[in-house]
Amino acid sequence: MTEVPEYLLERSRQRRIALGVLEDDGSSGGGDAGAAAPAAGATAAAGPTQAEMIAAAREAAQLEVEPEAPPDPSWVIAAQTRHRIPIWVLPVLFCLPLWAFVYVKLTEPPPEPITAINEGATTYAVRCSSCHGGDGAGSDGGLVGRPLWDGEVLLTFPSLDDSFIEWISVGSEGLGLGQVYGDPNRPGGAHISGGSDNAAAMPAFGDVLNEHQLYSVARYVREVIGGEAISDEVAAERDAEWEHLGGGALSGGGGGGGH
């Protein structure tokens, strides 16, 4: 046990006397030397108590109890205790958009192959439907072009030959106004270039359509709108002619007439 100096003990005793905790027995300072000696001897014999020694040491050192730190806010505790994101997650998150793009592309159905018939349908919708109508009704439906439906185009052009392709390519002015086009012995009378029977003149499309487009739109008008029935052998021959003219490869791939 550490021995506390006498002056510290004396200071502590004087402090307690001043506070009224301890009575003054006259043992300190002056007074009768004879009376002080026995008291000092008794005090020395008894010695300070442990409580007195601790109190004196605390008073001498002026110990102060440090206040406890306030607890951390809840958001700080949550940030300190939450699970950290593993480092391997970062490259995974970076690759997710690329993976999604590849997945969508792999699951998309392949594009429909280009054929003579669907190429002709596209050309007809863009170049011909405004005058002849989407169904080919033409003037029967209140439009300005001649009717093509219900076999009308087949009566005018009984076969898919150069005369039909030329008519689409050069139109009324190219053929010559007032000239007969198609079958001159057409049932119901021959058709005259330049427009009649509430039908307008035929524009020329040779400058805006290439050879395989002219051929494919002629096929679409005959086989789909006109209702021409052909055998598989004839369809195969026409497909081969369309491809020979540049259809399929120049149209974005595919081939065939859709039969």
PDB file of C-alpha atoms in Angstrom:
ATOM      1  CA  MET A   1       0.000   0.000   0.000  1.00  0.00           C
ATOM      2  CA  THR A   2       1.352   3.460  -0.884  1.00  0.00           C
ATOM      3  CA  GLU A   3       2.114   5.665   2.108  1.00  0.00           C
ATOM      4  CA  VAL A   4       0.401   9.046   1.994  1.00  0.00           C
ATOM      5  CA  PRO A   5       2.551  11.981   3.189  1.00  0.00           C
ATOM      6  CA  GLU A   6       1.722  13.481   6.526  1.00  0.00           C
ATOM      7  CA  TYR A   7       1.034  16.936   5.145  1.00  0.00           C
ATOM      8  CA  LEU A   8      -1.623  15.538   2.870  1.00  0.00           C
ATOM      9  CA  LEU A   9      -3.261  13.761   5.766  1.00  0.00           C
ATOM     10  CA  GLU A  10      -3.153  16.903   7.803  1.00  0.00           C
ATOM     11  CA  ARG A  11      -4.649  18.935   4.977  1.00  0.00           C
ATOM     12  CA  SER A  12      -7.463  16.404   4.617  1.00  0.00           C
ATOM     13  CA  ARG A  13      -8.113  16.484   8.394  1.00  0.00           C
ATOM     14  CA  GLN A  14      -8.256  20.273   8.434  1.00  0.00           C
ATOM     15  CA  ARG A  15     -10.699  20.149   5.491  1.00  0.00           C
ATOM     16  CA  ARG A  16     -13.031  17.784   7.344  1.00  0.00           C
ATOM     17  CA  ILE A  17     -12.817  19.937  10.486  1.00  0.00           C
ATOM     18  CA  ALA A  18     -13.786  22.990   8.440  1.00  0.00           C
ATOM     19  CA  LEU A  19     -16.776  21.109   7.036  1.00  0.00           C
ATOM     20  CA  GLY A  20     -17.847  20.052  10.535  1.00  0.00           C
ATOM     21  CA  VAL A  21     -17.325  16.356   9.797  1.00  0.00           C
ATOM     22  CA  LEU A  22     -14.461  15.991  12.306  1.00  0.00           C
ATOM     23  CA  GLU A  23     -13.953  17.722  15.691  1.00  0.00           C
ATOM     24  CA  ASP A  24     -10.765  19.591  16.351  1.00  0.00           C
ATOM     25  CA  ASP A  25      -8.869  17.771  19.085  1.00  0.00           C
ATOM     26  CA  GLY A  26      -6.124  20.397  19.139  1.00  0.00           C
ATOM     27  CA  SER A  27      -3.491  18.033  17.844  1.00  0.00           C
ATOM     28  CA  SER A  28      -2.299  20.284  14.993  1.00  0.00           C
ATOM     29  CA  GLY A  29      -0.211  23.454  15.023  1.00  0.00           C
ATOM     30  CA  GLY A  30       0.446  25.157  18.405  1.00  0.00           C
ATOM     31  CA  GLY A  31      -1.013  24.445  21.791  1.00  0.00           C
ATOM     32  CA  ASP A  32       0.461  22.739  24.787  1.00  0.00           C
ATOM     33  CA  ALA A  33       3.472  20.724  23.755  1.00  0.00           C
ATOM     34  CA  GLY A  34       2.969  18.294  26.558  1.00  0.00           C
ATOM     35  CA  ALA A  35      -0.653  17.695  25.617  1.00  0.00           C
ATOM     36  CA  ALA A  36       0.150  17.517  21.917  1.00  0.00           C
ATOM     37  CA  ALA A  37       2.779  14.896  22.319  1.00  0.00           C
ATOM     38  CA  PRO A  38       0.489  12.149  23.636  1.00  0.00           C
ATOM     39  CA  ALA A  39      -2.138  13.000  21.011  1.00  0.00           C
ATOM     40  CA  ALA A  40       0.431  12.924  18.272  1.00  0.00           C
ATOM     41  CA  GLY A  41       1.688   9.669  19.597  1.00  0.00           C
ATOM     42  CA  ALA A  42      -1.812   8.231  19.681  1.00  0.00           C
ATOM     43  CA  THR A  43      -2.512   9.415  16.147  1.00  0.00           C
ATOM     44  CA  ALA A  44       0.754   8.013  14.945  1.00  0.00           C
ATOM     45  CA  ALA A  45       0.011   4.758  16.661  1.00  0.00           C
ATOM     46  CA  ALA A  46      -3.462   4.486  15.232  1.00  0.00           C
ATOM     47  CA  GLY A  47      -2.444   5.653  11.760  1.00  0.00           C
ATOM     48  CA  PRO A  48      -4.846   6.956   9.088  1.00  0.00           C
ATOM     49  CA  THR A  49      -7.722   4.844   7.969  1.00  0.00           C
ATOM     50  CA  GLN A  50      -7.932   3.590   4.401  1.00  0.00           C
ATOM     51  CA  ALA A  51     -10.909   5.872   3.690  1.00  0.00           C
ATOM     52  CA  GLU A  52      -8.938   8.857   4.916  1.00  0.00           C
ATOM     53  CA  MET A  53      -5.992   7.909   2.753  1.00  0.00           C
ATOM     54  CA  ILE A  54      -8.155   7.570  -0.377  1.00  0.00           C
ATOM     55  CA  ALA A  55      -9.963  10.854   0.328  1.00  0.00           C
ATOM     56  CA  ALA A  56      -6.660  12.633   0.873  1.00  0.00           C
ATOM     57  CA  ALA A  57      -5.164  11.207  -2.306  1.00  0.00           C
ATOM     58  CA  ARG A  58      -8.197  12.218  -4.376  1.00  0.00           C
ATOM     59  CA  GLU A  59      -8.231  15.688  -2.889  1.00  0.00           C
ATOM     60  CA  ALA A  60      -4.521  16.143  -3.460  1.00  0.00           C
ATOM     61  CA  ALA A  61      -4.622  14.903  -7.022  1.00  0.00           C
ATOM     62  CA  GLN A  62      -7.912  16.762  -7.650  1.00  0.00           C
ATOM     63  CA  LEU A  63      -9.240  13.789  -9.552  1.00  0.00           C
ATOM     64  CA  GLU A  64     -12.200  14.509 -11.789  1.00  0.00           C
ATOM     65  CA  VAL A  65     -14.475  11.848 -13.232  1.00  0.00           C
ATOM     66  CA  GLU A  66     -14.693  12.272 -16.999  1.00  0.00           C
ATOM     67  CA  PRO A  67     -18.259  12.505 -18.277  1.00  0.00           C
ATOM     68  CA  GLU A  68     -19.444   9.594 -20.369  1.00  0.00           C
ATOM     69  CA  ALA A  69     -19.574  10.205 -24.100  1.00  0.00           C
ATOM     70  CA  PRO A  70     -23.111  10.493 -25.556  1.00  0.00           C
ATOM     71  CA  PRO A  71     -24.292   7.451 -27.501  1.00  0.00           C
ATOM     72  CA  ASP A  72     -23.925   7.516 -31.288  1.00  0.00           C
ATOM     73  CA  PRO A  73     -27.004   8.468 -33.343  1.00  0.00           C
ATOM     74  CA  SER A  74     -29.047   5.613 -34.796  1.00  0.00           C
ATOM     75  CA  TRP A  75     -27.955   6.378 -38.371  1.00  0.00           C
ATOM     76  CA  VAL A  76     -24.297   6.113 -37.333  1.00  0.00           C
ATOM     77  CA  ILE A  77     -24.926   2.768 -35.648  1.00  0.00           C
ATOM     78  CA  ALA A  78     -26.801   1.544 -38.743  1.00  0.00           C
ATOM     79  CA  ALA A  79     -23.942   2.612 -41.030  1.00  0.00           C
ATOM     80  CA  GLN A  80     -21.396   0.858 -38.803  1.00  0.00           C
ATOM     81  CA  THR A  81     -23.329  -2.391 -38.565  1.00  0.00           C
ATOM     82  CA  ARG A  82     -24.743  -2.760 -42.099  1.00  0.00           C
ATOM     83  CA  HIS A  83     -23.344  -5.363 -44.459  1.00  0.00           C
ATOM     84  CA  ARG A  84     -20.859  -4.064 -46.980  1.00  0.00           C
ATOM     85  CA  ILE A  85     -21.375  -4.760 -50.711  1.00  0.00           C
ATOM     86  CA  PRO A  86     -18.846  -7.367 -51.864  1.00  0.00           C
ATOM     87  CA  ILE A  87     -16.303  -6.080 -54.365  1.00  0.00           C
ATOM     88  CA  TRP A  88     -17.276  -8.749 -56.942  1.00  0.00           C
ATOM     89  CA  VAL A  89     -20.759  -7.214 -57.226  1.00  0.00           C
ATOM     90  CA  LEU A  90     -19.415  -4.147 -59.068  1.00  0.00           C
ATOM     91  CA  PRO A  91     -18.335  -5.934 -62.284  1.00  0.00           C
ATOM     92  CA  VAL A  92     -21.577  -7.928 -62.206  1.00  0.00           C
ATOM     93  CA  LEU A  93     -23.638  -4.725 -62.057  1.00  0.00           C
ATOM     94  CA  PHE A  94     -21.526  -3.235 -64.845  1.00  0.00           C
ATOM     95  CA  CYS A  95     -22.186  -6.221 -67.117  1.00  0.00           C
ATOM     96  CA  LEU A  96     -25.941  -6.449 -66.462  1.00  0.00           C
ATOM     97  CA  PRO A  97     -26.997  -3.990 -69.238  1.00  0.00           C
ATOM     98  CA  LEU A  98     -24.827  -5.823 -71.773  1.00  0.00           C
ATOM     99  CA  TRP A  99     -26.239  -9.163 -70.684  1.00  0.00           C
ATOM    100  CA  ALA A 100     -29.807  -7.825 -70.954  1.00  0.00           C
ATOM    101  CA  PHE A 101     -29.152  -6.513 -74.473  1.00  0.00           C
ATOM    102  CA  VAL A 102     -27.697  -9.848 -75.608  1.00  0.00           C
ATOM    103  CA  TYR A 103     -30.552 -11.757 -73.963  1.00  0.00           C
ATOM    104  CA  VAL A 104     -33.209  -9.673 -75.724  1.00  0.00           C
ATOM    105  CA  LYS A 105     -31.480 -10.052 -79.065  1.00  0.00           C
ATOM    106  CA  LEU A 106     -31.146 -13.815 -78.661  1.00  0.00           C
ATOM    107  CA  THR A 107     -34.796 -14.241 -77.692  1.00  0.00           C
ATOM    108  CA  GLU A 108     -36.207 -12.047 -80.459  1.00  0.00           C
ATOM    109  CA  PRO A 109     -37.802 -13.987 -83.319  1.00  0.00           C
ATOM    110  CA  PRO A 110     -35.781 -13.838 -86.524  1.00  0.00           C
ATOM    111  CA  PRO A 111     -36.923 -11.208 -89.022  1.00  0.00           C
ATOM    112  CA  GLU A 112     -39.312 -12.337 -91.704  1.00  0.00           C
ATOM    113  CA  PRO A 113     -37.373 -13.196 -94.862  1.00  0.00           C
ATOM    114  CA  ILE A 114     -37.835 -10.933 -97.857  1.00  0.00           C
ATOM    115  CA  THR A 115     -39.877 -12.601-100.580  1.00  0.00           C
ATOM    116  CA  ALA A 116     -41.231 -11.393-103.908  1.00  0.00           C
ATOM    117  CA  ILE A 117     -44.764 -11.228-102.488  1.00  0.00           C
ATOM    118  CA  ASN A 118     -44.008  -9.255 -99.303  1.00  0.00           C
ATOM    119  CA  GLU A 119     -41.647  -6.971-101.224  1.00  0.00           C
ATOM    120  CA  GLY A 120     -44.449  -6.364-103.733  1.00  0.00           C
ATOM    121  CA  ALA A 121     -46.909  -5.702-100.892  1.00  0.00           C
ATOM    122  CA  THR A 122     -44.617  -3.032 -99.455  1.00  0.00           C
ATOM    123  CA  THR A 123     -44.144  -1.393-102.849  1.00  0.00           C
ATOM    124  CA  TYR A 124     -47.880  -1.467-103.561  1.00  0.00           C
ATOM    125  CA  ALA A 125     -48.721   0.129-100.201  1.00  0.00           C
ATOM    126  CA  VAL A 126     -46.274   2.988-100.835  1.00  0.00           C
ATOM    127  CA  ARG A 127     -46.735   3.586-104.578  1.00  0.00           C
ATOM    128  CA  CYS A 128     -50.143   2.274-105.647  1.00  0.00           C
ATOM    129  CA  SER A 129     -52.666   2.181-102.820  1.00  0.00           C
ATOM    130  CA  SER A 130     -53.420   5.902-102.895  1.00  0.00           C
ATOM    131  CA  CYS A 131     -55.051   5.521-106.356  1.00  0.00           C
ATOM    132  CA  HIS A 132     -56.110   1.871-106.433  1.00  0.00           C
ATOM    133  CA  GLY A 133     -56.873   1.363-102.710  1.00  0.00           C
ATOM    134  CA  GLY A 134     -55.369  -1.138-100.352  1.00  0.00           C
ATOM    135  CA  ASP A 135     -57.753  -3.839-101.577  1.00  0.00           C
ATOM    136  CA  GLY A 136     -57.510  -2.842-105.253  1.00  0.00           C
ATOM    137  CA  ALA A 137     -61.071  -1.469-105.501  1.00  0.00           C
ATOM    138  CA  GLY A 138     -59.901   1.663-107.325  1.00  0.00           C
ATOM    139  CA  SER A 139     -62.778   3.630-108.860  1.00  0.00           C
ATOM    140  CA  ASP A 140     -65.239   1.023-107.552  1.00  0.00           C
ATOM    141  CA  GLY A 141     -64.307   2.299-104.128  1.00  0.00           C
ATOM    142  CA  GLY A 142     -64.398   5.980-105.011  1.00  0.00           C
ATOM    143  CA  LEU A 143     -60.703   6.374-105.886  1.00  0.00           C
ATOM    144  CA  VAL A 144     -59.093   7.486-109.171  1.00  0.00           C
ATOM    145  CA  GLY A 145     -57.292   4.313-110.280  1.00  0.00           C
ATOM    146  CA  ARG A 146     -58.819   1.486-112.284  1.00  0.00           C
ATOM    147  CA  PRO A 147     -60.102  -1.501-110.264  1.00  0.00           C
ATOM    148  CA  LEU A 148     -57.617  -4.339-109.886  1.00  0.00           C
ATOM    149  CA  TRP A 149     -59.606  -6.706-107.665  1.00  0.00           C
ATOM    150  CA  ASP A 150     -62.003  -9.537-108.607  1.00  0.00           C
ATOM    151  CA  GLY A 151     -59.776 -10.531-111.511  1.00  0.00           C
ATOM    152  CA  GLU A 152     -60.012  -7.134-113.250  1.00  0.00           C
ATOM    153  CA  VAL A 153     -56.250  -6.892-113.669  1.00  0.00           C
ATOM    154  CA  LEU A 154     -56.195 -10.429-115.099  1.00  0.00           C
ATOM    155  CA  LEU A 155     -58.717  -9.439-117.775  1.00  0.00           C
ATOM    156  CA  THR A 156     -56.508  -6.540-118.835  1.00  0.00           C
ATOM    157  CA  PHE A 157     -53.229  -8.480-118.599  1.00  0.00           C
ATOM    158  CA  PRO A 158     -53.958 -12.217-119.001  1.00  0.00           C
ATOM    159  CA  SER A 159     -50.334 -13.145-118.353  1.00  0.00           C
ATOM    160  CA  LEU A 160     -47.354 -11.833-116.429  1.00  0.00           C
ATOM    161  CA  ASP A 161     -45.338 -10.661-119.423  1.00  0.00           C
ATOM    162  CA  ASP A 162     -43.281  -7.707-120.528  1.00  0.00           C
ATOM    163  CA  SER A 163     -46.348  -5.671-121.464  1.00  0.00           C
ATOM    164  CA  PHE A 164     -47.581  -5.598-117.865  1.00  0.00           C
ATOM    165  CA  ILE A 165     -44.122  -4.712-116.514  1.00  0.00           C
ATOM    166  CA  GLU A 166     -43.757  -2.005-119.170  1.00  0.00           C
ATOM    167  CA  TRP A 167     -47.153  -0.519-118.281  1.00  0.00           C
ATOM    168  CA  ILE A 168     -46.124  -0.150-114.617  1.00  0.00           C
ATOM    169  CA  SER A 169     -42.737   1.253-115.640  1.00  0.00           C
ATOM    170  CA  VAL A 170     -43.678   3.887-118.268  1.00  0.00           C
ATOM    171  CA  GLY A 171     -47.335   4.639-117.444  1.00  0.00           C
ATOM    172  CA  SER A 172     -49.824   6.406-119.686  1.00  0.00           C
ATOM    173  CA  GLU A 173     -47.523   9.070-121.055  1.00  0.00           C
ATOM    174  CA  GLY A 174     -44.714   6.632-121.772  1.00  0.00           C
ATOM    175  CA  LEU A 175     -47.009   4.346-123.712  1.00  0.00           C
ATOM    176  CA  GLY A 176     -48.744   7.240-125.447  1.00  0.00           C
ATOM    177  CA  LEU A 177     -52.040   8.857-124.615  1.00  0.00           C
ATOM    178  CA  GLY A 178     -54.976   7.287-126.410  1.00  0.00           C
ATOM    179  CA  GLN A 179     -53.149   3.983-126.969  1.00  0.00           C
ATOM    180  CA  VAL A 180     -54.622   0.620-126.036  1.00  0.00           C
ATOM    181  CA  TYR A 181     -52.767  -1.183-123.244  1.00  0.00           C
ATOM    182  CA  GLY A 182     -53.124  -4.783-122.254  1.00  0.00           C
ATOM    183  CA  ASP A 183     -55.424  -7.189-124.096  1.00  0.00           C
ATOM    184  CA  PRO A 184     -57.183  -5.353-126.954  1.00  0.00           C
ATOM    185  CA  ASN A 185     -59.914  -8.017-126.867  1.00  0.00           C
ATOM    186  CA  ARG A 186     -60.513  -7.539-123.181  1.00  0.00           C
ATOM    187  CA  PRO A 187     -64.037  -8.497-122.086  1.00  0.00           C
ATOM    188  CA  GLY A 188     -65.955  -5.257-121.571  1.00  0.00           C
ATOM    189  CA  GLY A 189     -63.734  -3.362-123.960  1.00  0.00           C
ATOM    190  CA  ALA A 190     -60.056  -2.500-124.240  1.00  0.00           C
ATOM    191  CA  HIS A 191     -58.487  -0.028-121.836  1.00  0.00           C
ATOM    192  CA  ILE A 192     -57.141   3.205-123.309  1.00  0.00           C
ATOM    193  CA  SER A 193     -54.031   4.986-122.027  1.00  0.00           C
ATOM    194  CA  GLY A 194     -54.785   8.426-120.665  1.00  0.00           C
ATOM    195  CA  GLY A 195     -57.726   7.638-118.443  1.00  0.00           C
ATOM    196  CA  SER A 196     -61.390   7.061-119.047  1.00  0.00           C
ATOM    197  CA  ASP A 197     -64.422   5.780-117.173  1.00  0.00           C
ATOM    198  CA  ASN A 198     -63.604   8.023-114.204  1.00  0.00           C
ATOM    199  CA  ALA A 199     -60.056   6.593-114.036  1.00  0.00           C
ATOM    200  CA  ALA A 200     -56.983   8.824-113.958  1.00  0.00           C
ATOM    201  CA  ALA A 201     -53.867   8.408-116.068  1.00  0.00           C
ATOM    202  CA  MET A 202     -51.317   5.865-114.884  1.00  0.00           C
ATOM    203  CA  PRO A 203     -48.096   7.445-113.543  1.00  0.00           C
ATOM    204  CA  ALA A 204     -44.682   5.992-114.452  1.00  0.00           C
ATOM    205  CA  PHE A 205     -42.673   4.163-111.784  1.00  0.00           C
ATOM    206  CA  GLY A 206     -39.609   3.126-113.793  1.00  0.00           C
ATOM    207  CA  ASP A 207     -37.556   5.940-112.305  1.00  0.00           C
ATOM    208  CA  VAL A 208     -38.323   5.050-108.669  1.00  0.00           C
ATOM    209  CA  LEU A 209     -38.478   1.228-108.783  1.00  0.00           C
ATOM    210  CA  ASN A 210     -35.760  -1.139-109.923  1.00  0.00           C
ATOM    211  CA  GLU A 211     -36.354  -4.270-112.001  1.00  0.00           C
ATOM    212  CA  HIS A 212     -37.038  -6.733-109.182  1.00  0.00           C
ATOM    213  CA  GLN A 213     -39.388  -4.244-107.478  1.00  0.00           C
ATOM    214  CA  LEU A 214     -41.376  -3.786-110.692  1.00  0.00           C
ATOM    215  CA  TYR A 215     -41.578  -7.560-111.042  1.00  0.00           C
ATOM    216  CA  SER A 216     -42.577  -8.179-107.404  1.00  0.00           C
ATOM    217  CA  VAL A 217     -45.321  -5.502-107.369  1.00  0.00           C
ATOM    218  CA  ALA A 218     -46.716  -6.971-110.602  1.00  0.00           C
ATOM    219  CA  ARG A 219     -46.818 -10.380-108.920  1.00  0.00           C
ATOM    220  CA  TYR A 220     -48.514  -8.977-105.822  1.00  0.00           C
ATOM    221  CA  VAL A 221     -51.181  -7.212-107.903  1.00  0.00           C
ATOM    222  CA  ARG A 222     -51.911 -10.381-109.883  1.00  0.00           C
ATOM    223  CA  GLU A 223     -51.530 -13.123-107.276  1.00  0.00           C
ATOM    224  CA  VAL A 224     -52.896 -11.392-104.159  1.00  0.00           C
ATOM    225  CA  ILE A 225     -55.194  -8.567-105.259  1.00  0.00           C
ATOM    226  CA  GLY A 226     -56.268 -10.078-108.612  1.00  0.00           C
ATOM    227  CA  GLY A 227     -56.604 -13.568-107.154  1.00  0.00           C
ATOM    228  CA  GLU A 228     -54.508 -15.352-109.809  1.00  0.00           C
ATOM    229  CA  ALA A 229     -54.163 -19.068-109.065  1.00  0.00           C
ATOM    230  CA  ILE A 230     -50.803 -20.522-110.051  1.00  0.00           C
ATOM    231  CA  SER A 231     -49.132 -23.861-109.517  1.00  0.00           C
ATOM    232  CA  ASP A 232     -46.096 -24.441-107.351  1.00  0.00           C
ATOM    233  CA  GLU A 233     -44.015 -24.929-110.489  1.00  0.00           C
ATOM    234  CA  VAL A 234     -45.044 -21.529-111.868  1.00  0.00           C
ATOM    235  CA  ALA A 235     -44.435 -19.920-108.465  1.00  0.00           C
ATOM    236  CA  ALA A 236     -40.933 -21.431-108.379  1.00  0.00           C
ATOM    237  CA  GLU A 237     -40.215 -20.127-111.891  1.00  0.00           C
ATOM    238  CA  ARG A 238     -41.352 -16.646-110.907  1.00  0.00           C
ATOM    239  CA  ASP A 239     -39.274 -16.767-107.719  1.00  0.00           C
ATOM    240  CA  ALA A 240     -36.228 -17.685-109.782  1.00  0.00           C
ATOM    241  CA  GLU A 241     -36.906 -14.789-112.182  1.00  0.00           C
ATOM    242  CA  TRP A 242     -37.282 -12.349-109.274  1.00  0.00           C
ATOM    243  CA  GLU A 243     -33.969 -13.488-107.795  1.00  0.00           C
ATOM    244  CA  HIS A 244     -32.340 -13.270-111.232  1.00  0.00           C
ATOM    245  CA  LEU A 245     -33.424  -9.619-111.408  1.00  0.00           C
ATOM    246  CA  GLY A 246     -31.766  -8.944-108.035  1.00  0.00           C
ATOM    247  CA  GLY A 247     -34.544  -9.783-105.591  1.00  0.00           C
ATOM    248  CA  GLY A 248     -33.655 -11.334-102.259  1.00  0.00           C
ATOM    249  CA  ALA A 249     -29.947 -10.474-102.108  1.00  0.00           C
ATOM    250  CA  LEU A 250     -30.458  -6.770-102.803  1.00  0.00           C
ATOM    251  CA  SER A 251     -33.691  -6.652-100.793  1.00  0.00           C
ATOM    252  CA  GLY A 252     -32.115  -7.748 -97.546  1.00  0.00           C
ATOM    253  CA  GLY A 253     -31.913 -11.532 -97.847  1.00  0.00           C
ATOM    254  CA  GLY A 254     -34.412 -14.317 -98.156  1.00  0.00           C
ATOM    255  CA  GLY A 255     -36.077 -15.267-101.386  1.00  0.00           C
ATOM    256  CA  GLY A 256     -39.079 -17.055-102.778  1.00  0.00           C
ATOM    257  CA  GLY A 257     -42.545 -15.914-103.504  1.00  0.00           C
ATOM    258  CA  GLY A 258     -44.175 -16.827-100.221  1.00  0.00           C
ATOM    259  CA  HIS A 259     -46.068 -19.815-101.610  1.00  0.00           C
TER     260      HIS A 259
END
